[in-house]
Tab-separated table of C-alpha atoms and ligand atoms in Angstrom:
chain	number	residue	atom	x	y	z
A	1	UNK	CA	98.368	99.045	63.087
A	2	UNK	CA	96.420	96.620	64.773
A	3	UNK	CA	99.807	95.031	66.047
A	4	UNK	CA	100.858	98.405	67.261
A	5	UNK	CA	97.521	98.769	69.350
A	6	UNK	CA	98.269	95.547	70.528
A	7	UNK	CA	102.079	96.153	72.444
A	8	UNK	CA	100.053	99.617	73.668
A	9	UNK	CA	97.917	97.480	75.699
A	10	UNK	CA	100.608	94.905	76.777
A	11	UNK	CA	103.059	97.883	77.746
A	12	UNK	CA	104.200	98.182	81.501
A	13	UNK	CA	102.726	101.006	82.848
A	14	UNK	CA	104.728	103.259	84.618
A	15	UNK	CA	104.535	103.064	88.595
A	16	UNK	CA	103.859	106.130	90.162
A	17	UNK	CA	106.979	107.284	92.354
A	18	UNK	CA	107.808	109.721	94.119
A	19	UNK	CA	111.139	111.174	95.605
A	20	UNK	CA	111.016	112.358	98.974
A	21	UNK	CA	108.969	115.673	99.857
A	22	UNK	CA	109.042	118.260	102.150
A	23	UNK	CA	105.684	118.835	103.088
A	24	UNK	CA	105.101	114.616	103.414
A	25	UNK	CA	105.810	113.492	106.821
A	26	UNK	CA	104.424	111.770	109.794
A	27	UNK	CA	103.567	115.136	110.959
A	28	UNK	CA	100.901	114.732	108.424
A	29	UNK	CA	99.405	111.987	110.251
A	30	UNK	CA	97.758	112.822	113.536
A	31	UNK	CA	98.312	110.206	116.466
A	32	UNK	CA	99.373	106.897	116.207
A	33	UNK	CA	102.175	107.232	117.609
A	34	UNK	CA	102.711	103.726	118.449
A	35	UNK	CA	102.145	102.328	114.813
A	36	UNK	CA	104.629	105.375	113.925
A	37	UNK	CA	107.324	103.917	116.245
A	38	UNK	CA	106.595	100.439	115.145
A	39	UNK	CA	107.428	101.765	111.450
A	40	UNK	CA	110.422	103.682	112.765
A	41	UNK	CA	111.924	100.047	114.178
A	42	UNK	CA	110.464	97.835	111.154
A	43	UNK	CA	111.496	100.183	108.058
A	44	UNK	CA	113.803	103.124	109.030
A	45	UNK	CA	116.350	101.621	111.157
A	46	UNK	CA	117.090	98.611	108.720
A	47	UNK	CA	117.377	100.871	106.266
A	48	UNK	CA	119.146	103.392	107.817
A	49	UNK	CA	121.676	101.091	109.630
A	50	UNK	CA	121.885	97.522	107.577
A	51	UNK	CA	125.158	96.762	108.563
A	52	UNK	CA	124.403	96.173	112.265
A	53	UNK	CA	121.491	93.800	111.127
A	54	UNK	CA	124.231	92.240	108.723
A	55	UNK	CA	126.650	92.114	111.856
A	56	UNK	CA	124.183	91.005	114.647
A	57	UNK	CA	122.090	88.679	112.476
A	58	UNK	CA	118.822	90.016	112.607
A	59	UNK	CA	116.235	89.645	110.011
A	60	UNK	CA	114.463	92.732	108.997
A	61	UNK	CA	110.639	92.358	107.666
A	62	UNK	CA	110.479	91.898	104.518
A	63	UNK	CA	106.758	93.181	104.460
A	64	UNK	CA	104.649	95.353	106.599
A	65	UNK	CA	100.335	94.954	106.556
A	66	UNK	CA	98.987	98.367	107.035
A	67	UNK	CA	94.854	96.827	107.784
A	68	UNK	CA	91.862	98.299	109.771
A	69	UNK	CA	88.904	100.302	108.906
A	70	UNK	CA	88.593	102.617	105.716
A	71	UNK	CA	89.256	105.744	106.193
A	72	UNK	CA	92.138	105.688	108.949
A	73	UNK	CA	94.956	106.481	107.004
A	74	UNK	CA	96.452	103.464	106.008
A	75	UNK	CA	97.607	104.872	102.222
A	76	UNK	CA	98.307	108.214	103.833
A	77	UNK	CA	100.642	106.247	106.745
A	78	UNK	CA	102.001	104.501	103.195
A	79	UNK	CA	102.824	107.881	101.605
A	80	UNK	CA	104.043	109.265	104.701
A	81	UNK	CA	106.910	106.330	105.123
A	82	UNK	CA	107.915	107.149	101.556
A	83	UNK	CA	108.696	110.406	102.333
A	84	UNK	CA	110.388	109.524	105.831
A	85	UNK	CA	112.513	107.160	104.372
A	86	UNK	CA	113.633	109.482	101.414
A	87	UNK	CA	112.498	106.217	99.245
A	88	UNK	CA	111.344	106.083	95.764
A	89	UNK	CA	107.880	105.149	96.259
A	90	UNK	CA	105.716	102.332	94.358
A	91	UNK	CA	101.924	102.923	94.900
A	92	UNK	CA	99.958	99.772	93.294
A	93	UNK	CA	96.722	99.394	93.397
A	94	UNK	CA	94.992	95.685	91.718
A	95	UNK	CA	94.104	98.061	88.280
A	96	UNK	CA	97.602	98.891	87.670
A	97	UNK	CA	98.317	95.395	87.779
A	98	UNK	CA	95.590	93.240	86.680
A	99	UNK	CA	94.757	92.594	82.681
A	100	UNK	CA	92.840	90.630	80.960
A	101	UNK	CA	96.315	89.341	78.726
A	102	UNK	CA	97.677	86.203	79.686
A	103	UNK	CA	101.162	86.620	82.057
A	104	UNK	CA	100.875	90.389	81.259
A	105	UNK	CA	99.788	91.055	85.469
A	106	UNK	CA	102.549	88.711	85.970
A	107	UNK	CA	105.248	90.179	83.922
A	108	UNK	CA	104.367	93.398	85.480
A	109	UNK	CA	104.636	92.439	89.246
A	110	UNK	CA	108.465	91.126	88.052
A	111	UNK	CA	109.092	94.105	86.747
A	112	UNK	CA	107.632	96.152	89.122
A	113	UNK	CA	110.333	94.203	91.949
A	114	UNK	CA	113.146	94.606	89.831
A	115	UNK	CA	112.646	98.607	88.989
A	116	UNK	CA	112.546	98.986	92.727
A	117	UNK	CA	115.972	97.402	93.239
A	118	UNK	CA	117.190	99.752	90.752
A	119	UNK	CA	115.944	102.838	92.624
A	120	UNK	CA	116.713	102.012	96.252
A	121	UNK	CA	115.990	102.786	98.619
A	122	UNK	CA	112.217	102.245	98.141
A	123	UNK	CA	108.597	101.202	98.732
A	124	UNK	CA	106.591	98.954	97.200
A	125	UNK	CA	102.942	99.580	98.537
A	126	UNK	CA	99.990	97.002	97.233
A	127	UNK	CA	96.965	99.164	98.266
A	128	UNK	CA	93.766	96.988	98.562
A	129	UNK	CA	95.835	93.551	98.623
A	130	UNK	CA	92.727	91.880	98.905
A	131	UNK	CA	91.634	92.005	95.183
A	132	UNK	CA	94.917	91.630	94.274
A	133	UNK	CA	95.682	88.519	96.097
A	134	UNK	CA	92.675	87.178	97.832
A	135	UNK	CA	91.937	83.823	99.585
A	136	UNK	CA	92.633	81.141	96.711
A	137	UNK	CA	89.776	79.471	98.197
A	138	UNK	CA	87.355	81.396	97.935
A	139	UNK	CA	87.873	82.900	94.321
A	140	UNK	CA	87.086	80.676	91.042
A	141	UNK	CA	90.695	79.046	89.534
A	142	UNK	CA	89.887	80.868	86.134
A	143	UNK	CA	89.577	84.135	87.363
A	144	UNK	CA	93.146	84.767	87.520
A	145	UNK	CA	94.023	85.999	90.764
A	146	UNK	CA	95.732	82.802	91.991
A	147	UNK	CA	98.517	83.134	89.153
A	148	UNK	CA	99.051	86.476	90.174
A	149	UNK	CA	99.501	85.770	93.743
A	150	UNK	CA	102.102	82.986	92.999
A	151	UNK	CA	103.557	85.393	90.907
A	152	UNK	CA	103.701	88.216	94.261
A	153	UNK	CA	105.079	84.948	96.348
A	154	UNK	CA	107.437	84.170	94.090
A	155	UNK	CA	108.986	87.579	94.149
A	156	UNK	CA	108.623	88.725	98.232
A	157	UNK	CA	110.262	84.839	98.485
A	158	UNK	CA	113.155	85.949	96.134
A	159	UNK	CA	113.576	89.261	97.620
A	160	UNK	CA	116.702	89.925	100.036
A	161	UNK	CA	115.409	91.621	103.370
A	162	UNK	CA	117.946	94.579	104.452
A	163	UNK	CA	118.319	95.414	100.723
A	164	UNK	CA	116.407	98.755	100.563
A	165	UNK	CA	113.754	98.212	99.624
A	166	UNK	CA	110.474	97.081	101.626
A	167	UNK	CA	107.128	95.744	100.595
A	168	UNK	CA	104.024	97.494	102.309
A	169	UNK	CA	100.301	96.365	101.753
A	170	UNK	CA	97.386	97.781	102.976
A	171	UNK	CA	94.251	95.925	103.426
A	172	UNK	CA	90.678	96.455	105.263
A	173	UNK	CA	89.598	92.820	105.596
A	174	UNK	CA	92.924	90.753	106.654
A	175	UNK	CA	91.014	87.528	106.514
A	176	UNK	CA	90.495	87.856	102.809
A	177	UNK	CA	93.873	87.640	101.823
A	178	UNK	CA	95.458	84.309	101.063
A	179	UNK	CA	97.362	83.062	104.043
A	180	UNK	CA	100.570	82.220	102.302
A	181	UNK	CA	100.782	86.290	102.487
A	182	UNK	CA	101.081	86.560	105.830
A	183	UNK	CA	103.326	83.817	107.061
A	184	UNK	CA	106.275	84.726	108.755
A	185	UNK	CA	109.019	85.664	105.910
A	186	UNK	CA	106.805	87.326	103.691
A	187	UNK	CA	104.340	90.150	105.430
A	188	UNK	CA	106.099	89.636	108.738
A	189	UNK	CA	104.375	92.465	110.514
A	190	UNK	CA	100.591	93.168	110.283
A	191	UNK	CA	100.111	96.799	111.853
A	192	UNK	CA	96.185	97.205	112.822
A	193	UNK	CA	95.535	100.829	112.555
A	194	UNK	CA	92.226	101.508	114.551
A	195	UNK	CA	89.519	104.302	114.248
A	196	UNK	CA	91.053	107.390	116.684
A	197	UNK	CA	90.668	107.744	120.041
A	198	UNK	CA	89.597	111.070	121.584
A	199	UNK	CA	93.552	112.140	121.747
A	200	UNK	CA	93.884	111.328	118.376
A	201	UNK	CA	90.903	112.569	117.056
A	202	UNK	CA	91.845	115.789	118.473
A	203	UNK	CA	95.697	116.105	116.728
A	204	UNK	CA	93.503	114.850	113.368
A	205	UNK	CA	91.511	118.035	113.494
A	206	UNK	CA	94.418	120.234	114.409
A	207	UNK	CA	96.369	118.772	111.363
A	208	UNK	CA	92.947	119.885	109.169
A	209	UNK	CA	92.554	122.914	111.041
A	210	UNK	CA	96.297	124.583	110.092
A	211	UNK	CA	95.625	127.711	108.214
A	212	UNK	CA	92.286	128.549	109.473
A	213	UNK	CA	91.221	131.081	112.157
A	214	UNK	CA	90.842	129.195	115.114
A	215	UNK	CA	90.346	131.643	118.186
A	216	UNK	CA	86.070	130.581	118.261
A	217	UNK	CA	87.091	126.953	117.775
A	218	UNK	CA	87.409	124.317	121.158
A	219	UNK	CA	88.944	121.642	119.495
A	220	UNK	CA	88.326	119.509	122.847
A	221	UNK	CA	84.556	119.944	122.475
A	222	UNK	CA	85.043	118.845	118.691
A	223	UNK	CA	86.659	115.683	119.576
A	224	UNK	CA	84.104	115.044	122.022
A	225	UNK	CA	81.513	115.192	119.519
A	226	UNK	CA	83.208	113.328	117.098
A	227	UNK	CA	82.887	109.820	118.515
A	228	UNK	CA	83.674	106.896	116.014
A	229	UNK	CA	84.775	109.369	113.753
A	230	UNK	CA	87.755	108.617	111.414
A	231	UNK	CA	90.383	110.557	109.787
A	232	UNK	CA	88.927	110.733	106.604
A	233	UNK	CA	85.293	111.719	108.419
A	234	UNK	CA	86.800	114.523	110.405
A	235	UNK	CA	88.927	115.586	107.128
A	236	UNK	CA	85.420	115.994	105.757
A	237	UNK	CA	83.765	117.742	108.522
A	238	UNK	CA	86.504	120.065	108.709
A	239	UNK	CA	86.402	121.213	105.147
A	240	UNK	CA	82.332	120.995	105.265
A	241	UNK	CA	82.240	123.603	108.122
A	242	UNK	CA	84.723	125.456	106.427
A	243	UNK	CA	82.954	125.409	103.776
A	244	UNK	CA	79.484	126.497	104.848
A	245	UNK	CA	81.502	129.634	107.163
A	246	UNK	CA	83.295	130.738	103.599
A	247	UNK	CA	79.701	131.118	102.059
A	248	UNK	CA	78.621	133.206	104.554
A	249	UNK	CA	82.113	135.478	104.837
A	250	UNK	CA	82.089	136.096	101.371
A	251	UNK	CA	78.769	137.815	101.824
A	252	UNK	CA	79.924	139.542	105.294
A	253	UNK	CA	83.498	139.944	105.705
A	254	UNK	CA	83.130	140.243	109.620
A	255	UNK	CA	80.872	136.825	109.730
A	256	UNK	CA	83.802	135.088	112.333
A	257	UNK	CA	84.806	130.896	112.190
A	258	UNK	CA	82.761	129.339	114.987
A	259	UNK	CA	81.893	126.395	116.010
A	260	UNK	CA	78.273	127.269	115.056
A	261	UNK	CA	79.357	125.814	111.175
A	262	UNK	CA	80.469	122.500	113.091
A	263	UNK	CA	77.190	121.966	114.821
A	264	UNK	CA	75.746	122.414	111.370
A	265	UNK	CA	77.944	120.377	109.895
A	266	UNK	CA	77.625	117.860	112.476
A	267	UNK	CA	73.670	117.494	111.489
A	268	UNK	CA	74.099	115.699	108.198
A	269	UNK	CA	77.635	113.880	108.791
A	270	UNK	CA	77.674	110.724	110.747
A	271	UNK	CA	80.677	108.263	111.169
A	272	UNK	CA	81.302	105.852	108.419
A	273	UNK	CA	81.812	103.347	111.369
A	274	UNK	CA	78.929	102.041	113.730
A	275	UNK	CA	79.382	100.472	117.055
A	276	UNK	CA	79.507	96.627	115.280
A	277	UNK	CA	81.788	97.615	112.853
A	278	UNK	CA	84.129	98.472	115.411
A	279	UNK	CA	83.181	94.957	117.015
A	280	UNK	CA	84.145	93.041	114.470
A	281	UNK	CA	87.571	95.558	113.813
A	282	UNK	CA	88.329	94.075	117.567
A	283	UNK	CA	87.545	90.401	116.954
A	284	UNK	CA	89.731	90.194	113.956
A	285	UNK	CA	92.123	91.801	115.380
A	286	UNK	CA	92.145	88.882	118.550
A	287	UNK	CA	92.254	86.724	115.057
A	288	UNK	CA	95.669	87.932	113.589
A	289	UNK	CA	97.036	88.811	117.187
A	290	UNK	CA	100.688	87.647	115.995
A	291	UNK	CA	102.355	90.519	114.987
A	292	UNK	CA	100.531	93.240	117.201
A	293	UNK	CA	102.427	94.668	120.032
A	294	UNK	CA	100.908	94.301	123.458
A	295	UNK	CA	101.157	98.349	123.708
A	296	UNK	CA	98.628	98.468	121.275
A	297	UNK	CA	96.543	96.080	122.291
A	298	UNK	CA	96.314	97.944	125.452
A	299	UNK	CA	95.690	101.293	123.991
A	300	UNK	CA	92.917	100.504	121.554
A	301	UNK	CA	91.010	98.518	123.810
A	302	UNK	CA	87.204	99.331	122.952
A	303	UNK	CA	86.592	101.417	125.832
A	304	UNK	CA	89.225	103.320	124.296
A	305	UNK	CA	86.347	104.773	121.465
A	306	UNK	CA	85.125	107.765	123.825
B	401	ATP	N1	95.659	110.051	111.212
B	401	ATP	C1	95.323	110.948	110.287
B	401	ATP	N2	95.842	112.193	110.338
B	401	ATP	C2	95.498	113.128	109.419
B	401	ATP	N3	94.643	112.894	108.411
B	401	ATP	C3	94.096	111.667	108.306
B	401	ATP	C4	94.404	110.627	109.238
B	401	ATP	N4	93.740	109.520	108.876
B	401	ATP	C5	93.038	109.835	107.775
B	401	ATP	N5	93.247	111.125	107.432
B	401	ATP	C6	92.638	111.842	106.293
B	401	ATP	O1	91.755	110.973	105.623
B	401	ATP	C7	92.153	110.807	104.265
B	401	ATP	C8	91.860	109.393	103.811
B	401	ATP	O2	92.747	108.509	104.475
B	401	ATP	P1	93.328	107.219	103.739
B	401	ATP	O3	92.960	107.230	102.308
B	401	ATP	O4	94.769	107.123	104.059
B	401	ATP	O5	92.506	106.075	104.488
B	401	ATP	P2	92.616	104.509	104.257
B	401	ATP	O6	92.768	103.892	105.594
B	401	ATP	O7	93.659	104.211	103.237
B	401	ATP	O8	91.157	104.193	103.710
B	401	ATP	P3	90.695	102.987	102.735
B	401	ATP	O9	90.746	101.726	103.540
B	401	ATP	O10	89.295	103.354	102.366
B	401	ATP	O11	91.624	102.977	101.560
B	401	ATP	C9	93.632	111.166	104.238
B	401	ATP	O12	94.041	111.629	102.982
B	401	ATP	C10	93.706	112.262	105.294
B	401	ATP	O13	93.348	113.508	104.773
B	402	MG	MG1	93.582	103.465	101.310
C-alpha cells in the first residue's frame, strides 16, 4: 500500500492539451497587431512551410518570451497560437512540474519534450518561467531550481528547430530568469507585450462587449477613461458594469445598458498598473532591447499610454 501511494505521487501528470478550437483565435485578442505578426513570422510560417527554411537555410526560433505586465494577455496570446497553429498545446505552469522527489521535476520536463514530438505539431508554453527557472544566482543551490533549469537547457539545446514543435514562455519580470534562457539558440525572441494603448484598449472592450446591447454605449469615451488600464482590468470592468445593469433589469425589464453602470463601475476599479510601473515596464524593456522590433519600439513609446 504504502508503495502504491508512493508511484501515485511520482506519476507524470498529464499535460493539459488541447486540439485546435473554433472559437480560440487571435480574434480573441484585441490589438497587438504587431506582436500578432511577429508570431505569424516566428511560429506559423516555419511551421507551415519548413521546407523552404530547410532549402534556404534559415533557422527558425526555437523559443519565443511572451513578458510584460500582468494582466496583458500573455497566456491568452499563448492559447491563442495553439489554436492558430492547429497545435497540440502544452500549458506548464512551475506546480505541474516542481516536486519535492529527487529527479521527479526532471524526469517530467523529459517527458514532457518527448510527448510533444509525438503529437506535432505543438506548443510547449512554461507560464511564469521565472519560478521555474530563475536567476541561479540569486536562488539558494539546495532549493532545487538550478537542476531543473539544466534539465529545461538540456532539452531546448537537444531540440531540432523547424520540427513542429515550439517552446513559448511567458514571464513578467525578464530579469529574473537565468540568462542561459535567453541566449540566442534557446528563447531566441523575447516579445514585450505592453499595457494597451487607447486603440487597443478600445478593440479590448469591443471583444468583452460582443453579445451585449450596445446602442447607449461610446466605446471611444470608455477607452478614454480607461487610461493604464489592461486587458484583464477592462475584462473586469466590463463584466462589473454588466453586472450591476443585470441587477437592476431583472427588477425592471425596460432599465436600458448605459454607460451610467460604467461610471459606477469606474468608482471602485482602478488600474492594476501606476505610472512607475509602467516606468520600469519601459526601462527593462531598453534592458533586453535584442529581440524587439524597432516597430514596436516606436509604437509603445510612453507617450503612447493616453
Ligand atoms: N488583448 C486582449 N484582448 C482581449 N482580452 C484580453 C486581452 N488581454 C487580456 N485580456 C483579458 O484578460 C484576461 C487575463 O489575461 P492573461 O491571463 O492572458 O494575462 P497575463 O498577461 O498572462 O497575466 P499574468 O502575467 O498575471 O499571468 C484574459 O483571459 C482576457 O479575458
Ligand atoms: Mg499569465
Amino acid at each position: 500500500m504504502a508503495l502504491r501511494l508512493r508511484k501515485r505521487t511520482h506519476r507524470i501528470s498529464k499535460p493539459k492539451t488541447r486540439k485546435r478550437s473554433v472559437e480560440l483565435s487571435f480574434r480573441c485578442v484585441g490589438g497587438y497587431e504587431n506582436v500578432k505578426q511577429e508570431i505569424r513570422d516566428a511560429i506559423l510560417l516555419p511551421m507551415q512551410h519548413p521546407e523552404l527554411y530547410k532549402r534556404l537555410n534559415i533557422r527558425a526560433p526555437k523559443g519565443i518570451l511572451l513578458w510584460g505586465p500582468p494582466g496583458v494577455g500573455k497566456t491568452l496570446f499563448a492559447r491563442t497560437i495553439a489554436a492558430e497553429c492547429g497545435a497540440s498545446f502544452y500549458h506548464m505552469k512551475s506546480a505541474d512540474i516542481m516536486s519535492e522527489w529527487f529527479g521527479v521535476s526532471e524526469r517530467r520536463i523529459k517527458q514532457l519534450f518527448q510527448k510533444a514530438n509525438r503529437s506535432k505539431p505543438g506548443i510547449i508554453f512554461f507560464d511564469e518561467l521565472e519560478n521555474l527557472a530563475p536567476n541561479r544566482q540569486a536562488v539558494a543551490i539546495e532549493d532545487g531550481r538550478s537542476s531543473i533549469l539544466s534539465s529545461l537547457l538540456t532539452e531546448i539545446d537537444g531540440f531540432e528547430p523547424l520540427n513542429q514543435v515550439t517552446i513559448l514562455g511567458a514571464t513578467n519580470i525578464p530579469n529574473k530568469l537565468d540568462p542561459a534562457l535567453l541566449r540566442p539558440g534557446r528563447f531566441d525572441k523575447l516579445l514585450y507585450i505592453p499595457p494597451p494603448n487607447r486603440e487597443e484598449r478600445k478593440e479590448i472592450l469591443r471583444i468583452h462587449l460582443a453579445g451585449k446591447p450596445l446602442d447607449l454605449i461610446d466605446i471611444e469615451a470608455l477607452s478614454e477613461r480607461t487610461h493604464l488600464f489592461t486587458g484583464a482590468d477592462l475584462e473586469f470592468l466590463v463584466n462589473t458594469a454588466t453586472t450591476l445593469w443585470l441587477k437592476k433589469f431583472v427588477e425592471d425589464k425596460k432599465e436600458k445598458f448605459c454607460m451610467k453602470y460604467f461610471e459606477q463601475a469606474l468608482l471602485h476599479i482602478r488600474p492594476t498598473l501606476k505610472q512607475e510601473d509602467i516606468r520600469y515596464y519601459e526601462y527593462l524593456r531598453s534592458t533586453h532591447e535584442r529581440s524587439v522590433n524597432s516597430r514596436s519600439r516606436l509604437e509603445y513609446s510612453p507617450t503612447y499610454y493616453g
